[in-house]
Amino acid sequence: MLVAGNWKMNLGHADAVGRAADVVRATDGATGTVDVAVCPPAVWLDAVAERLRGSGVRLGAQNVHPEDAGAFTGEVSPPMLRDLGVHYAIVGHSERRQLFGETSAFVAEKVRAAQAAGLVPILCVGETLEERESGDAEATVLDQLASSLEGVGSADLVVAYEPVWAIGTGQTATPDQAQAMHAAIRGALAERFPGADIDILYGGSVKPGNAAELFAQPDLDGALVGGASLDAESFAAIVAAAKDAG
Ligand code: PEP
């Protein structure tokens, strides 16, 4: 099980460092059995890394550029993240696909570059409400998954199923909806990377109150948590639910 917190563009310097310390303290009893990570804004990665040192909580980045260096103003490269002790890099989050026009081809470049630098990509895929209501959810997600893995030769990654309609809306996929999509993703990954053991996280308004029923589903291997990860106690309760689910 892996529970990763995506802090998005939130928290100032002191709050980010403080929150990291709170997460370390609140998840201390679980980090031996559950993989736990926080993904702060890029500007606070260094300070949060310092606070996480020696703990069981890993550091993740919210984004990464596919090139190692060059004229890409404002971007951060995979080797730069590795230098900071970053372990995971979220790629293809729906906010980046929708607000910043990232295509699956570009996302695939990021997956390849992140892996080449020794980062573990957390590849996000998910359908919109329109796609779900028109019965296209599974086809959309599997198509996005395949094109976001174009040219990717290594199974060293995590996949996060994040229905766009459930992100930050308070509307969570039902355990059955999540399980059905996770099983489909698991099947596609098994064809793509036979024998590989790839964690599939659910993301979309995961909270302490719904985490246990989601984690009880056989194909859920954890969660990518947005809003609830900003509160260390809520985040720790989700980590505890992952621990209980084994
Ligand atoms: C996310 O942004 O990855 C996410 C799942 O957000 P939230 O938990 O707030 O829906």
GROMACS .gro file of N, CA and C in nm, residues 8-172:
model
  495
    8LYS      N    1  -0.047   2.019  -0.382
    8LYS     CA    2  -0.077   2.116  -0.489
    8LYS      C    3  -0.009   2.250  -0.458
    9MET      N    4  -0.067   2.362  -0.507
    9MET     CA    5  -0.002   2.492  -0.487
    9MET      C    6  -0.054   2.556  -0.358
   10ASN      N    7  -0.021   2.488  -0.247
   10ASN     CA    8  -0.068   2.533  -0.116
   10ASN      C    9   0.049   2.535  -0.016
   11LEU      N   10   0.035   2.615   0.087
   11LEU     CA   11   0.126   2.625   0.202
   11LEU      C   12   0.248   2.714   0.173
   12GLY      N   13   0.273   2.804   0.266
   12GLY     CA   14   0.397   2.882   0.262
   12GLY      C   15   0.511   2.800   0.319
   13HIS      N   16   0.629   2.861   0.323
   13HIS     CA   17   0.748   2.787   0.365
   13HIS      C   18   0.733   2.728   0.506
   14ALA      N   19   0.698   2.812   0.602
   14ALA     CA   20   0.691   2.764   0.741
   14ALA      C   21   0.583   2.657   0.756
   15ASP      N   22   0.470   2.679   0.690
   15ASP     CA   23   0.361   2.581   0.701
   15ASP      C   24   0.399   2.448   0.636
   16ALA      N   25   0.469   2.454   0.524
   16ALA     CA   26   0.508   2.330   0.456
   16ALA      C   27   0.604   2.248   0.543
   17VAL      N   28   0.701   2.316   0.600
   17VAL     CA   29   0.798   2.247   0.686
   17VAL      C   30   0.727   2.192   0.810
   18GLY      N   31   0.639   2.272   0.867
   18GLY     CA   32   0.563   2.229   0.985
   18GLY      C   33   0.474   2.110   0.954
   19ARG      N   34   0.409   2.116   0.837
   19ARG     CA   35   0.319   2.007   0.798
   19ARG      C   36   0.398   1.878   0.776
   20ALA      N   37   0.518   1.891   0.719
   20ALA     CA   38   0.601   1.773   0.698
   20ALA      C   39   0.635   1.708   0.832
   21ALA      N   40   0.670   1.792   0.929
   21ALA     CA   41   0.702   1.739   1.062
   21ALA      C   42   0.580   1.672   1.124
   22ASP      N   43   0.463   1.735   1.104
   22ASP     CA   44   0.338   1.676   1.159
   22ASP      C   45   0.309   1.540   1.095
   23VAL      N   46   0.332   1.531   0.963
   23VAL     CA   47   0.305   1.405   0.893
   23VAL      C   48   0.400   1.296   0.944
   24VAL      N   49   0.526   1.331   0.961
   24VAL     CA   50   0.623   1.233   1.012
   24VAL      C   51   0.576   1.180   1.148
   25ARG      N   52   0.536   1.272   1.235
   25ARG     CA   53   0.493   1.232   1.368
   25ARG      C   54   0.364   1.148   1.362
   26ALA      N   55   0.266   1.195   1.284
   26ALA     CA   56   0.135   1.131   1.286
   26ALA      C   57   0.133   0.995   1.215
   27THR      N   58   0.229   0.973   1.125
   27THR     CA   59   0.229   0.845   1.050
   27THR      C   60   0.337   0.750   1.100
   28ASP      N   61   0.403   0.789   1.208
   28ASP     CA   62   0.521   0.713   1.254
   28ASP      C   63   0.493   0.564   1.275
   29GLY      N   64   0.373   0.532   1.327
   29GLY     CA   65   0.344   0.392   1.355
   29GLY      C   66   0.310   0.309   1.232
   30ALA      N   67   0.297   0.375   1.117
   30ALA     CA   68   0.250   0.303   0.997
   30ALA      C   69   0.355   0.292   0.888
   31THR      N   70   0.458   0.376   0.895
   31THR     CA   71   0.549   0.383   0.781
   31THR      C   72   0.632   0.255   0.761
   32GLY      N   73   0.632   0.169   0.862
   32GLY     CA   74   0.700   0.040   0.842
   32GLY      C   75   0.622  -0.052   0.750
   33THR      N   76   0.490  -0.035   0.744
   33THR     CA   77   0.407  -0.126   0.663
   33THR      C   78   0.345  -0.058   0.542
   34VAL      N   79   0.322   0.072   0.552
   34VAL     CA   80   0.262   0.146   0.439
   34VAL      C   81   0.368   0.241   0.384
   35ASP      N   82   0.379   0.250   0.252
   35ASP     CA   83   0.466   0.351   0.193
   35ASP      C   84   0.391   0.484   0.198
   36VAL      N   85   0.457   0.584   0.252
   36VAL     CA   86   0.394   0.715   0.269
   36VAL      C   87   0.480   0.820   0.201
   37ALA      N   88   0.416   0.913   0.130
   37ALA     CA   89   0.492   1.019   0.064
   37ALA      C   90   0.414   1.149   0.069
   38VAL      N   91   0.486   1.260   0.069
   38VAL     CA   92   0.423   1.390   0.052
   38VAL      C   93   0.486   1.459  -0.069
   39CYS      N   94   0.402   1.532  -0.142
   39CYS     CA   95   0.446   1.601  -0.263
   39CYS      C   96   0.420   1.750  -0.246
   40PRO      N   97   0.517   1.823  -0.191
   40PRO     CA   98   0.497   1.966  -0.168
   40PRO      C   99   0.522   2.046  -0.297
   41PRO      N  100   0.489   2.175  -0.298
   41PRO     CA  101   0.526   2.259  -0.412
   41PRO      C  102   0.677   2.251  -0.435
   42ALA      N  103   0.720   2.264  -0.559
   42ALA     CA  104   0.862   2.245  -0.594
   42ALA      C  105   0.955   2.336  -0.513
   43VAL      N  106   0.910   2.458  -0.483
   43VAL     CA  107   0.998   2.550  -0.411
   43VAL      C  108   1.028   2.505  -0.268
   44TRP      N  109   0.944   2.417  -0.215
   44TRP     CA  110   0.968   2.372  -0.077
   44TRP      C  111   1.025   2.230  -0.070
   45LEU      N  112   1.058   2.172  -0.183
   45LEU     CA  113   1.108   2.033  -0.181
   45LEU      C  114   1.232   2.021  -0.092
   46ASP      N  115   1.324   2.117  -0.108
   46ASP     CA  116   1.450   2.109  -0.034
   46ASP      C  117   1.425   2.117   0.117
   47ALA      N  118   1.343   2.213   0.157
   47ALA     CA  119   1.315   2.231   0.300
   47ALA      C  120   1.239   2.111   0.357
   48VAL      N  121   1.146   2.058   0.279
   48VAL     CA  122   1.069   1.943   0.328
   48VAL      C  123   1.159   1.818   0.332
   49ALA      N  124   1.249   1.806   0.234
   49ALA     CA  125   1.343   1.692   0.234
   49ALA      C  126   1.422   1.690   0.363
   50GLU      N  127   1.464   1.807   0.404
   50GLU     CA  128   1.541   1.820   0.529
   50GLU      C  129   1.461   1.767   0.648
   51ARG      N  130   1.332   1.804   0.650
   51ARG     CA  131   1.246   1.766   0.761
   51ARG      C  132   1.212   1.616   0.758
   52LEU      N  133   1.211   1.556   0.638
   52LEU     CA  134   1.176   1.414   0.626
   52LEU      C  135   1.296   1.323   0.652
   53ARG      N  136   1.416   1.381   0.647
   53ARG     CA  137   1.537   1.298   0.657
   53ARG      C  138   1.533   1.210   0.783
   54GLY      N  139   1.562   1.080   0.763
   54GLY     CA  140   1.564   0.987   0.876
   54GLY      C  141   1.427   0.932   0.911
   55SER      N  142   1.323   0.982   0.844
   55SER     CA  143   1.188   0.931   0.872
   55SER      C  144   1.150   0.828   0.767
   56GLY      N  145   1.032   0.768   0.783
   56GLY     CA  146   0.985   0.672   0.683
   56GLY      C  147   0.902   0.738   0.574
   57VAL      N  148   0.890   0.869   0.575
   57VAL     CA  149   0.807   0.939   0.476
   57VAL      C  150   0.894   0.982   0.360
   58ARG      N  151   0.849   0.947   0.240
   58ARG     CA  152   0.927   0.981   0.121
   58ARG      C  153   0.880   1.112   0.059
   59LEU      N  154   0.966   1.165  -0.026
   59LEU     CA  155   0.939   1.293  -0.090
   59LEU      C  156   0.896   1.271  -0.235
   60GLY      N  157   0.793   1.343  -0.277
   60GLY     CA  158   0.750   1.337  -0.416
   60GLY      C  159   0.739   1.476  -0.475
   61ALA      N  160   0.755   1.486  -0.606
   61ALA     CA  161   0.736   1.613  -0.677
   61ALA      C  162   0.600   1.607  -0.747
   62GLN      N  163   0.542   1.724  -0.770
   62GLN     CA  164   0.409   1.728  -0.833
   62GLN      C  165   0.418   1.726  -0.985
   63ASN      N  166   0.538   1.745  -1.037
   63ASN     CA  167   0.554   1.758  -1.181
   63ASN      C  168   0.703   1.745  -1.212
   64VAL      N  169   0.735   1.720  -1.336
   64VAL     CA  170   0.875   1.714  -1.378
   64VAL      C  171   0.879   1.739  -1.529
   65HIS      N  172   0.987   1.803  -1.575
   65HIS     CA  173   1.001   1.825  -1.720
   65HIS      C  174   1.082   1.709  -1.779
   66PRO      N  175   1.056   1.671  -1.904
   66PRO     CA  176   1.128   1.555  -1.959
   66PRO      C  177   1.275   1.579  -1.994
   67GLU      N  178   1.316   1.705  -2.011
   67GLU     CA  179   1.457   1.729  -2.046
   67GLU      C  180   1.542   1.741  -1.920
   68ASP      N  181   1.669   1.702  -1.934
   68ASP     CA  182   1.760   1.709  -1.818
   68ASP      C  183   1.803   1.851  -1.787
   69ALA      N  184   1.817   1.935  -1.893
   69ALA     CA  185   1.864   2.073  -1.876
   69ALA      C  186   1.835   2.149  -2.004
   70GLY      N  187   1.840   2.280  -1.996
   70GLY     CA  188   1.824   2.358  -2.119
   70GLY      C  189   1.732   2.476  -2.102
   71ALA      N  190   1.693   2.533  -2.216
   71ALA     CA  191   1.614   2.657  -2.217
   71ALA      C  192   1.465   2.624  -2.201
   72PHE      N  193   1.427   2.593  -2.078
   72PHE     CA  194   1.287   2.559  -2.045
   72PHE      C  195   1.249   2.640  -1.921
   73THR      N  196   1.232   2.768  -1.941
   73THR     CA  197   1.212   2.862  -1.830
   73THR      C  198   1.101   2.816  -1.735
   74GLY      N  199   1.136   2.811  -1.609
   74GLY     CA  200   1.038   2.779  -1.506
   74GLY      C  201   1.023   2.631  -1.478
   75GLU      N  202   1.090   2.547  -1.555
   75GLU     CA  203   1.072   2.402  -1.537
   75GLU      C  204   1.178   2.342  -1.445
   76VAL      N  205   1.153   2.220  -1.401
   76VAL     CA  206   1.245   2.148  -1.312
   76VAL      C  207   1.271   2.011  -1.372
   77SER      N  208   1.398   1.973  -1.380
   77SER     CA  209   1.434   1.850  -1.452
   77SER      C  210   1.442   1.729  -1.359
   78PRO      N  211   1.437   1.609  -1.417
   78PRO     CA  212   1.448   1.488  -1.333
   78PRO      C  213   1.577   1.481  -1.251
   79PRO      N  214   1.695   1.510  -1.310
   79PRO     CA  215   1.816   1.504  -1.225
   79PRO      C  216   1.814   1.606  -1.112
   80MET      N  217   1.751   1.722  -1.136
   80MET     CA  218   1.743   1.822  -1.028
   80MET      C  219   1.662   1.767  -0.912
   81LEU      N  220   1.553   1.699  -0.945
   81LEU     CA  221   1.470   1.640  -0.839
   81LEU      C  222   1.546   1.531  -0.765
   82ARG      N  223   1.619   1.450  -0.839
   82ARG     CA  224   1.698   1.345  -0.773
   82ARG      C  225   1.800   1.405  -0.678
   83ASP      N  226   1.861   1.517  -0.722
   83ASP     CA  227   1.960   1.584  -0.636
   83ASP      C  228   1.900   1.625  -0.503
   84LEU      N  229   1.771   1.654  -0.503
   84LEU     CA  230   1.704   1.697  -0.380
   84LEU      C  231   1.655   1.580  -0.296
   85GLY      N  232   1.677   1.457  -0.344
   85GLY     CA  233   1.632   1.341  -0.267
   85GLY      C  234   1.487   1.304  -0.295
   86VAL      N  235   1.434   1.351  -0.409
   86VAL     CA  236   1.296   1.318  -0.445
   86VAL      C  237   1.288   1.173  -0.490
   87HIS      N  238   1.182   1.103  -0.447
   87HIS     CA  239   1.163   0.962  -0.483
   87HIS      C  240   1.057   0.946  -0.592
   88TYR      N  241   0.942   1.009  -0.571
   88TYR     CA  242   0.830   0.997  -0.667
   88TYR      C  243   0.813   1.128  -0.745
   89ALA      N  244   0.761   1.117  -0.866
   89ALA     CA  245   0.719   1.237  -0.940
   89ALA      C  246   0.581   1.211  -0.999
   90ILE      N  247   0.484   1.294  -0.960
   90ILE     CA  248   0.351   1.284  -1.020
   90ILE      C  249   0.362   1.332  -1.164
   91VAL      N  250   0.308   1.256  -1.256
   91VAL     CA  251   0.305   1.301  -1.397
   91VAL      C  252   0.165   1.280  -1.453
   92GLY      N  253   0.125   1.373  -1.537
   92GLY     CA  254  -0.005   1.360  -1.603
   92GLY      C  255  -0.124   1.384  -1.513
   93HIS      N  256  -0.105   1.458  -1.404
   93HIS     CA  257  -0.222   1.492  -1.321
   93HIS      C  258  -0.325   1.564  -1.409
   94SER      N  259  -0.453   1.540  -1.382
   94SER     CA  260  -0.556   1.598  -1.469
   94SER      C  261  -0.553   1.750  -1.470
   95GLU      N  262  -0.506   1.811  -1.359
   95GLU     CA  263  -0.496   1.958  -1.359
   95GLU      C  264  -0.392   2.003  -1.460
   96ARG      N  265  -0.285   1.927  -1.476
   96ARG     CA  266  -0.184   1.962  -1.575
   96ARG      C  267  -0.234   1.931  -1.717
   97ARG      N  268  -0.307   1.823  -1.730
   97ARG     CA  269  -0.360   1.792  -1.864
   97ARG      C  270  -0.462   1.899  -1.905
   98GLN      N  271  -0.550   1.938  -1.810
   98GLN     CA  272  -0.660   2.029  -1.845
   98GLN      C  273  -0.619   2.175  -1.845
   99LEU      N  274  -0.544   2.218  -1.743
   99LEU     CA  275  -0.512   2.360  -1.730
   99LEU      C  276  -0.387   2.400  -1.807
  100PHE      N  277  -0.297   2.304  -1.830
  100PHE     CA  278  -0.170   2.338  -1.894
  100PHE      C  279  -0.152   2.264  -2.027
  101GLY      N  280  -0.257   2.201  -2.074
  101GLY     CA  281  -0.256   2.142  -2.209
  101GLY      C  282  -0.161   2.026  -2.228
  102GLU      N  283  -0.127   1.954  -2.122
  102GLU     CA  284  -0.032   1.844  -2.140
  102GLU      C  285  -0.100   1.726  -2.210
  103THR      N  286  -0.037   1.680  -2.317
  103THR     CA  287  -0.090   1.566  -2.392
  103THR      C  288  -0.032   1.436  -2.335
  104SER      N  289  -0.095   1.326  -2.370
  104SER     CA  290  -0.043   1.197  -2.324
  104SER      C  291   0.096   1.170  -2.382
  105ALA      N  292   0.124   1.220  -2.502
  105ALA     CA  293   0.257   1.200  -2.561
  105ALA      C  294   0.363   1.270  -2.475
  106PHE      N  295   0.330   1.391  -2.430
  106PHE     CA  296   0.423   1.466  -2.344
  106PHE      C  297   0.436   1.396  -2.208
  107VAL      N  298   0.325   1.346  -2.158
  107VAL     CA  299   0.328   1.274  -2.031
  107VAL      C  300   0.418   1.150  -2.043
  108ALA      N  301   0.409   1.080  -2.155
  108ALA     CA  302   0.494   0.962  -2.176
  108ALA      C  303   0.642   1.000  -2.176
  109GLU      N  304   0.673   1.116  -2.234
  109GLU     CA  305   0.813   1.163  -2.230
  109GLU      C  306   0.857   1.182  -2.085
  110LYS      N  307   0.766   1.237  -2.006
  110LYS     CA  308   0.800   1.261  -1.864
  110LYS      C  309   0.821   1.130  -1.789
  111VAL      N  310   0.736   1.032  -1.818
  111VAL     CA  311   0.750   0.901  -1.751
  111VAL      C  312   0.889   0.844  -1.784
  112ARG      N  313   0.924   0.847  -1.911
  112ARG     CA  314   1.054   0.790  -1.953
  112ARG      C  315   1.170   0.866  -1.888
  113ALA      N  316   1.161   0.999  -1.889
  113ALA     CA  317   1.272   1.079  -1.833
  113ALA      C  318   1.283   1.061  -1.682
  114ALA      N  319   1.168   1.055  -1.616
  114ALA     CA  320   1.171   1.037  -1.470
  114ALA      C  321   1.236   0.903  -1.437
  115GLN      N  322   1.196   0.799  -1.507
  115GLN     CA  323   1.254   0.667  -1.480
  115GLN      C  324   1.404   0.667  -1.507
  116ALA      N  325   1.444   0.731  -1.617
  116ALA     CA  326   1.586   0.733  -1.652
  116ALA      C  327   1.670   0.800  -1.544
  117ALA      N  328   1.608   0.893  -1.470
  117ALA     CA  329   1.681   0.964  -1.364
  117ALA      C  330   1.670   0.892  -1.230
  118GLY      N  331   1.596   0.781  -1.226
  118GLY     CA  332   1.584   0.707  -1.101
  118GLY      C  333   1.466   0.748  -1.016
  119LEU      N  334   1.376   0.829  -1.074
  119LEU     CA  335   1.253   0.866  -1.002
  119LEU      C  336   1.146   0.762  -1.032
  120VAL      N  337   1.051   0.748  -0.941
  120VAL     CA  338   0.936   0.660  -0.966
  120VAL      C  339   0.818   0.748  -1.006
  121PRO      N  340   0.775   0.741  -1.133
  121PRO     CA  341   0.662   0.824  -1.172
  121PRO      C  342   0.531   0.772  -1.112
  122ILE      N  343   0.446   0.864  -1.070
  122ILE     CA  344   0.307   0.831  -1.035
  122ILE      C  345   0.223   0.885  -1.150
  123LEU      N  346   0.189   0.795  -1.240
  123LEU     CA  347   0.119   0.834  -1.363
  123LEU      C  348  -0.031   0.841  -1.338
  124CYS      N  349  -0.090   0.959  -1.359
  124CYS     CA  350  -0.233   0.979  -1.334
  124CYS      C  351  -0.314   0.965  -1.463
  125VAL      N  352  -0.424   0.894  -1.450
  125VAL     CA  353  -0.519   0.881  -1.561
  125VAL      C  354  -0.660   0.893  -1.504
  126GLY      N  355  -0.753   0.936  -1.586
  126GLY     CA  356  -0.891   0.946  -1.536
  126GLY      C  357  -0.983   1.009  -1.638
  127GLU      N  358  -1.110   0.975  -1.627
  127GLU     CA  359  -1.209   1.024  -1.723
  127GLU      C  360  -1.285   1.144  -1.669
  128THR      N  361  -1.342   1.223  -1.758
  128THR     CA  362  -1.426   1.335  -1.717
  128THR      C  363  -1.568   1.283  -1.687
  129LEU      N  364  -1.650   1.369  -1.632
  129LEU     CA  365  -1.789   1.331  -1.603
  129LEU      C  366  -1.863   1.298  -1.733
  130GLU      N  367  -1.839   1.376  -1.838
  130GLU     CA  368  -1.907   1.352  -1.965
  130GLU      C  369  -1.869   1.214  -2.018
  131GLU      N  370  -1.740   1.181  -2.008
  131GLU     CA  371  -1.696   1.050  -2.058
  131GLU      C  372  -1.759   0.937  -1.977
  132ARG      N  373  -1.771   0.957  -1.847
  132ARG     CA  374  -1.835   0.852  -1.766
  132ARG      C  375  -1.983   0.840  -1.801
  133GLU      N  376  -2.049   0.955  -1.812
  133GLU     CA  377  -2.194   0.949  -1.836
  133GLU      C  378  -2.227   0.895  -1.974
  134SER      N  379  -2.133   0.909  -2.067
  134SER     CA  380  -2.162   0.854  -2.201
  134SER      C  381  -2.114   0.710  -2.215
  135GLY      N  382  -2.070   0.651  -2.103
  135GLY     CA  383  -2.032   0.509  -2.105
  135GLY      C  384  -1.892   0.483  -2.158
  136ASP      N  385  -1.811   0.591  -2.169
  136ASP     CA  386  -1.677   0.577  -2.229
  136ASP      C  387  -1.565   0.575  -2.126
  137ALA      N  388  -1.599   0.563  -2.000
  137ALA     CA  389  -1.496   0.580  -1.896
  137ALA      C  390  -1.381   0.482  -1.914
  138GLU      N  391  -1.413   0.354  -1.925
  138GLU     CA  392  -1.305   0.255  -1.929
  138GLU      C  393  -1.220   0.269  -2.055
  139ALA      N  394  -1.286   0.288  -2.169
  139ALA     CA  395  -1.210   0.303  -2.294
  139ALA      C  396  -1.121   0.426  -2.287
  140THR      N  397  -1.173   0.535  -2.231
  140THR     CA  398  -1.095   0.659  -2.221
  140THR      C  399  -0.971   0.639  -2.135
  141VAL      N  400  -0.993   0.577  -2.019
  141VAL     CA  401  -0.882   0.560  -1.925
  141VAL      C  402  -0.777   0.464  -1.981
  142LEU      N  403  -0.821   0.356  -2.043
  142LEU     CA  404  -0.723   0.260  -2.097
  142LEU      C  405  -0.647   0.320  -2.215
  143ASP      N  406  -0.716   0.404  -2.292
  143ASP     CA  407  -0.649   0.471  -2.403
  143ASP      C  408  -0.546   0.572  -2.350
  144GLN      N  409  -0.585   0.647  -2.247
  144GLN     CA  410  -0.493   0.744  -2.187
  144GLN      C  411  -0.372   0.672  -2.127
  145LEU      N  412  -0.398   0.558  -2.064
  145LEU     CA  413  -0.291   0.479  -2.004
  145LEU      C  414  -0.193   0.433  -2.112
  146ALA      N  415  -0.247   0.376  -2.220
  146ALA     CA  416  -0.160   0.324  -2.326
  146ALA      C  417  -0.078   0.437  -2.388
  147SER      N  418  -0.141   0.552  -2.415
  147SER     CA  419  -0.064   0.657  -2.482
  147SER      C  420   0.031   0.727  -2.385
  148SER      N  421   0.001   0.724  -2.255
  148SER     CA  422   0.093   0.785  -2.158
  148SER      C  423   0.211   0.692  -2.128
  149LEU      N  424   0.202   0.567  -2.176
  149LEU     CA  425   0.311   0.471  -2.155
  149LEU      C  426   0.386   0.442  -2.286
  150GLU      N  427   0.358   0.521  -2.388
  150GLU     CA  428   0.423   0.502  -2.519
  150GLU      C  429   0.575   0.504  -2.503
  151GLY      N  430   0.639   0.399  -2.546
  151GLY     CA  431   0.786   0.395  -2.542
  151GLY      C  432   0.844   0.372  -2.404
  152VAL      N  433   0.760   0.347  -2.306
  152VAL     CA  434   0.809   0.324  -2.169
  152VAL      C  435   0.848   0.176  -2.157
  153GLY      N  436   0.975   0.150  -2.124
  153GLY     CA  437   1.022   0.013  -2.121
  153GLY      C  438   1.029  -0.046  -1.983
  154SER      N  439   1.017   0.038  -1.881
  154SER     CA  440   1.033  -0.010  -1.745
  154SER      C  441   0.900  -0.006  -1.671
  155ALA      N  442   0.877  -0.108  -1.590
  155ALA     CA  443   0.754  -0.115  -1.510
  155ALA      C  444   0.773  -0.049  -1.374
  156ASP      N  445   0.882   0.026  -1.358
  156ASP     CA  446   0.907   0.090  -1.230
  156ASP      C  447   0.825   0.219  -1.222
  157LEU      N  448   0.698   0.201  -1.197
  157LEU     CA  449   0.609   0.317  -1.187
  157LEU      C  450   0.489   0.282  -1.102
  158VAL      N  451   0.414   0.384  -1.068
  158VAL     CA  452   0.288   0.370  -0.997
  158VAL      C  453   0.183   0.434  -1.087
  159VAL      N  454   0.064   0.377  -1.089
  159VAL     CA  455  -0.046   0.437  -1.166
  159VAL      C  456  -0.151   0.487  -1.068
  160ALA      N  457  -0.202   0.606  -1.092
  160ALA     CA  458  -0.311   0.659  -1.008
  160ALA      C  459  -0.434   0.679  -1.094
  161TYR      N  460  -0.542   0.609  -1.058
  161TYR     CA  461  -0.670   0.630  -1.126
  161TYR      C  462  -0.741   0.745  -1.055
  162GLU      N  463  -0.757   0.855  -1.125
  162GLU     CA  464  -0.819   0.973  -1.066
  162GLU      C  465  -0.930   1.024  -1.156
  163PRO      N  466  -1.054   0.981  -1.131
  163PRO     CA  467  -1.164   1.034  -1.211
  163PRO      C  468  -1.171   1.185  -1.195
  164VAL      N  469  -1.171   1.258  -1.305
  164VAL     CA  470  -1.162   1.404  -1.298
  164VAL      C  471  -1.278   1.462  -1.218
  165TRP      N  472  -1.394   1.399  -1.229
  165TRP     CA  473  -1.514   1.448  -1.161
  165TRP      C  474  -1.508   1.429  -1.009
  166ALA      N  475  -1.410   1.354  -0.962
  166ALA     CA  476  -1.400   1.327  -0.818
  166ALA      C  477  -1.288   1.408  -0.754
  167ILE      N  478  -1.210   1.479  -0.834
  167ILE     CA  479  -1.094   1.549  -0.777
  167ILE      C  480  -1.136   1.684  -0.720
  168GLY      N  481  -1.118   1.699  -0.591
  168GLY     CA  482  -1.147   1.825  -0.524
  168GLY      C  483  -1.295   1.860  -0.520
  169THR      N  484  -1.381   1.765  -0.552
  169THR     CA  485  -1.524   1.794  -0.559
  169THR      C  486  -1.600   1.742  -0.438
  170GLY      N  487  -1.537   1.657  -0.360
  170GLY     CA  488  -1.607   1.592  -0.249
  170GLY      C  489  -1.687   1.473  -0.296
  171GLN      N  490  -1.689   1.452  -0.429
  171GLN     CA  491  -1.765   1.339  -0.484
  171GLN      C  492  -1.666   1.226  -0.513
  172THR      N  493  -1.677   1.118  -0.439
  172THR     CA  494  -1.581   1.008  -0.454
  172THR      C  495  -1.642   0.900  -0.542
   0.00000   0.00000   0.00000
